Amino acid sequence: MSNAKLILDGAEYELPVTEGSEGERAVDVSALRKQTAAITLDYGYANTGSCTSAITFIDGEEGILRYRGYPIEQVAGNADFTEVCFLLIYGHAPSKEELARFQAQLTSHTLLHEDMKKFFEGYPPTAHPMAILSSMVSSLSAYYPEGQGDEDVDLNIVRLLAKTPTIAAFSHKKTMGQPFIYPRNDLSYCANFLHMMFAVPSEPYEVPDVLAKALNMLLILHADHEQNCSTSTVRMVGSSQANLFASIGAGINALWGPLHGGANQRVIEMLERIRQDGGDVAKYVRMAKDRDSGFRLMGFGHRVYKNFDPRARILKRSADDVLDALGVDDPLLDIAKQLEEVALEDEFFVERKLYPNVDFYSGIIYRAMGIPTQMFTVMFALGRLPGWIAQWKEMRQDPRTRINRPRQIYIGETEREWVGIDKR
Ligand code: ACO
């Protein structure tokens, strides 16, 4: 192990350097404050590793994403989403028997406690489904309190993976004013969700295979992305030993923001705005470059990817295939492609290494599948669920985990005397 040297106020300190399995290096500052009384300051944590992790590897410069070592291109093209859930959470690709057992467990836990159905009645029909999802997921902890052993944790993991699609579909039905459709045990994970979303009691509904396949791929592409905003939130909340449902509920709220998972909804709203405004993409590229406009190209840019987002590449290719298979001709797909072309040629975007991210094309596919725009971030949450769970579990099992408690540099008033209200 090598060391880094730090010189502070003339004194020299040695800091250990840690290396990951892909050669990533970190200067370990765990003992910095004790040794030097100084801390590090890193806005947005762009240079700060909060943990070591064996779940997901990203090389943002090369556009590489791997789940437990498997390239995203291979996983997205071949695996079932439930296999990916198992892989991320338990660390290895399941055997046939393991997968069959896991899928059977997921199938047998999809129902919600009947009392939870009453919660939906309290929301206005205009409620954003992310508000419903996060509170319902937190509420699961009222029905399934955390036990002591690993078996209880595993059971709650299954419950969470099984019940979240039911909550998501019910929140959609609530918005539509339609009756809730109960899960069906003969359907796969993805087909069951689509059935709960789109079936109505008055007529038969057959889940189109093309929809189930597209959803399977979309969920896999979103399944984990190491220490992003929502995952770090899950770990942060979980570090206080808050239970699984409470920690993931917090992650869902973090995902909602437009700079994170909420971007997929904003992309469609932006493309629609451009279409209604005559389709002049160059005008919007100009606006995005103008700081005073307050406008950003949604679905563009990424903290980590500085070359391309491999998920966006897969989605761009799939968008054509899925829309063709569904017989959908969406003018927003053409606008998206034009926008990408213009932006990628533009010096502003080239210089800043801004490329389409996963959210740029996902919304177009969801739209073609009949998923309403407000549900897009919920779809992201369904995909990210196994990643959050895997990261929460890894954090809980790591003996080095301490409650997450960053420090600060105070820049407020120094000590002063309190002045009574009559003298102010
Ligand atoms: N449109 C226009 N300019 C942009 C964009 C954009 N989408 N993204 C970044 N920039 C510019 C910034 O203005 C800044 O320019 P400057 O150096 O002249 O000030 C520079 O590029 C760097 O941007 P930062 O905001 O510092 O980059 P950061 O890493 O903090 O943010 C983020 C990354 C949040 C993804 C940003 O690119 C963004 O806001 N994108 C749009 C929202 C989006 O698509 N979010 C989804 C991200 S993927 C996900 O969470 C699933």
CSV table of C-alpha atoms and ligand atoms in Angstrom, one decimal, residues 258-261 263 288 291 296-303 348-349 352 354 357-359 380, ligand 1:
chain,number,residue,atom,x,y,z
A,258,PRO,CA,-35.3,17.1,-11.4
A,259,LEU,CA,-31.5,16.9,-11.2
A,260,HIS,CA,-31.7,13.2,-10.5
A,261,GLY,CA,-34.5,10.7,-11.3
A,263,ALA,CA,-35.2,14.5,-15.0
A,288,ALA,CA,-29.3,26.1,-22.5
A,291,ARG,CA,-26.8,31.1,-17.9
A,296,ARG,CA,-30.9,23.4,-18.9
A,297,LEU,CA,-31.2,20.6,-21.4
A,298,MET,CA,-32.9,18.0,-19.3
A,299,GLY,CA,-31.5,14.5,-19.8
A,300,PHE,CA,-28.1,16.0,-20.6
A,301,GLY,CA,-24.9,15.9,-18.5
A,302,HIS,CA,-23.8,13.6,-15.8
A,303,ARG,CA,-21.6,13.9,-12.7
A,348,PHE,CA,-20.3,24.5,-25.2
A,349,PHE,CA,-21.5,20.9,-24.7
A,352,ARG,CA,-18.1,20.5,-20.8
A,354,LEU,CA,-22.2,16.9,-21.7
A,357,ASN,CA,-27.9,10.5,-19.9
A,358,VAL,CA,-30.2,7.5,-19.1
A,359,ASP,CA,-33.2,9.8,-18.7
A,380,PHE,CA,-37.1,4.8,-12.2
B,1,ACO,N1,-27.7,21.9,-19.9
B,1,ACO,C1,-26.8,22.9,-20.0
B,1,ACO,N2,-25.7,23.1,-19.3
B,1,ACO,C2,-25.3,22.1,-18.5
B,1,ACO,C3,-26.1,21.0,-18.3
B,1,ACO,C4,-27.3,20.9,-19.0
B,1,ACO,N3,-28.1,19.8,-18.9
B,1,ACO,N4,-25.5,20.2,-17.4
B,1,ACO,C5,-24.4,20.8,-17.0
B,1,ACO,N5,-24.3,22.0,-17.7
B,1,ACO,C6,-23.2,22.9,-17.6
B,1,ACO,C7,-23.2,23.8,-16.3
B,1,ACO,O1,-23.9,25.0,-16.5
B,1,ACO,C8,-21.8,24.0,-16.0
B,1,ACO,O2,-21.3,25.0,-16.8
B,1,ACO,P1,-20.2,26.0,-16.3
B,1,ACO,O3,-19.0,25.2,-16.0
B,1,ACO,O4,-20.0,27.0,-17.4
B,1,ACO,O5,-20.7,26.6,-15.0
B,1,ACO,C9,-21.1,22.7,-16.4
B,1,ACO,O6,-22.0,22.2,-17.5
B,1,ACO,C10,-21.0,21.6,-15.3
B,1,ACO,O7,-22.3,21.4,-14.7
B,1,ACO,P2,-22.5,21.1,-13.2
B,1,ACO,O8,-23.9,21.4,-12.9
B,1,ACO,O9,-21.4,21.7,-12.4
B,1,ACO,O10,-22.3,19.5,-13.2
B,1,ACO,P3,-22.8,18.5,-12.1
B,1,ACO,O11,-21.9,17.4,-12.2
B,1,ACO,O12,-22.8,19.2,-10.8
B,1,ACO,O13,-24.3,18.2,-12.4
B,1,ACO,C11,-26.1,17.2,-13.5
B,1,ACO,C12,-24.7,17.0,-13.1
B,1,ACO,C13,-27.0,17.5,-12.3
B,1,ACO,C14,-26.6,15.8,-14.1
B,1,ACO,C15,-26.3,18.3,-14.6
B,1,ACO,O14,-25.6,17.9,-15.8
B,1,ACO,C16,-27.7,18.6,-15.0
B,1,ACO,O15,-28.4,19.4,-14.3
B,1,ACO,N6,-28.3,17.9,-16.0
B,1,ACO,C17,-29.7,18.1,-16.3
B,1,ACO,C18,-30.6,17.3,-15.4
B,1,ACO,C19,-30.5,15.8,-15.6
B,1,ACO,O16,-30.6,15.3,-16.8
B,1,ACO,N7,-30.4,15.0,-14.5
B,1,ACO,C20,-30.3,13.5,-14.6
B,1,ACO,C21,-28.9,13.0,-14.3
B,1,ACO,S1,-28.8,11.3,-14.5
B,1,ACO,C22,-29.6,10.7,-13.2
B,1,ACO,O17,-29.7,11.2,-12.1
B,1,ACO,C23,-30.3,9.5,-13.4
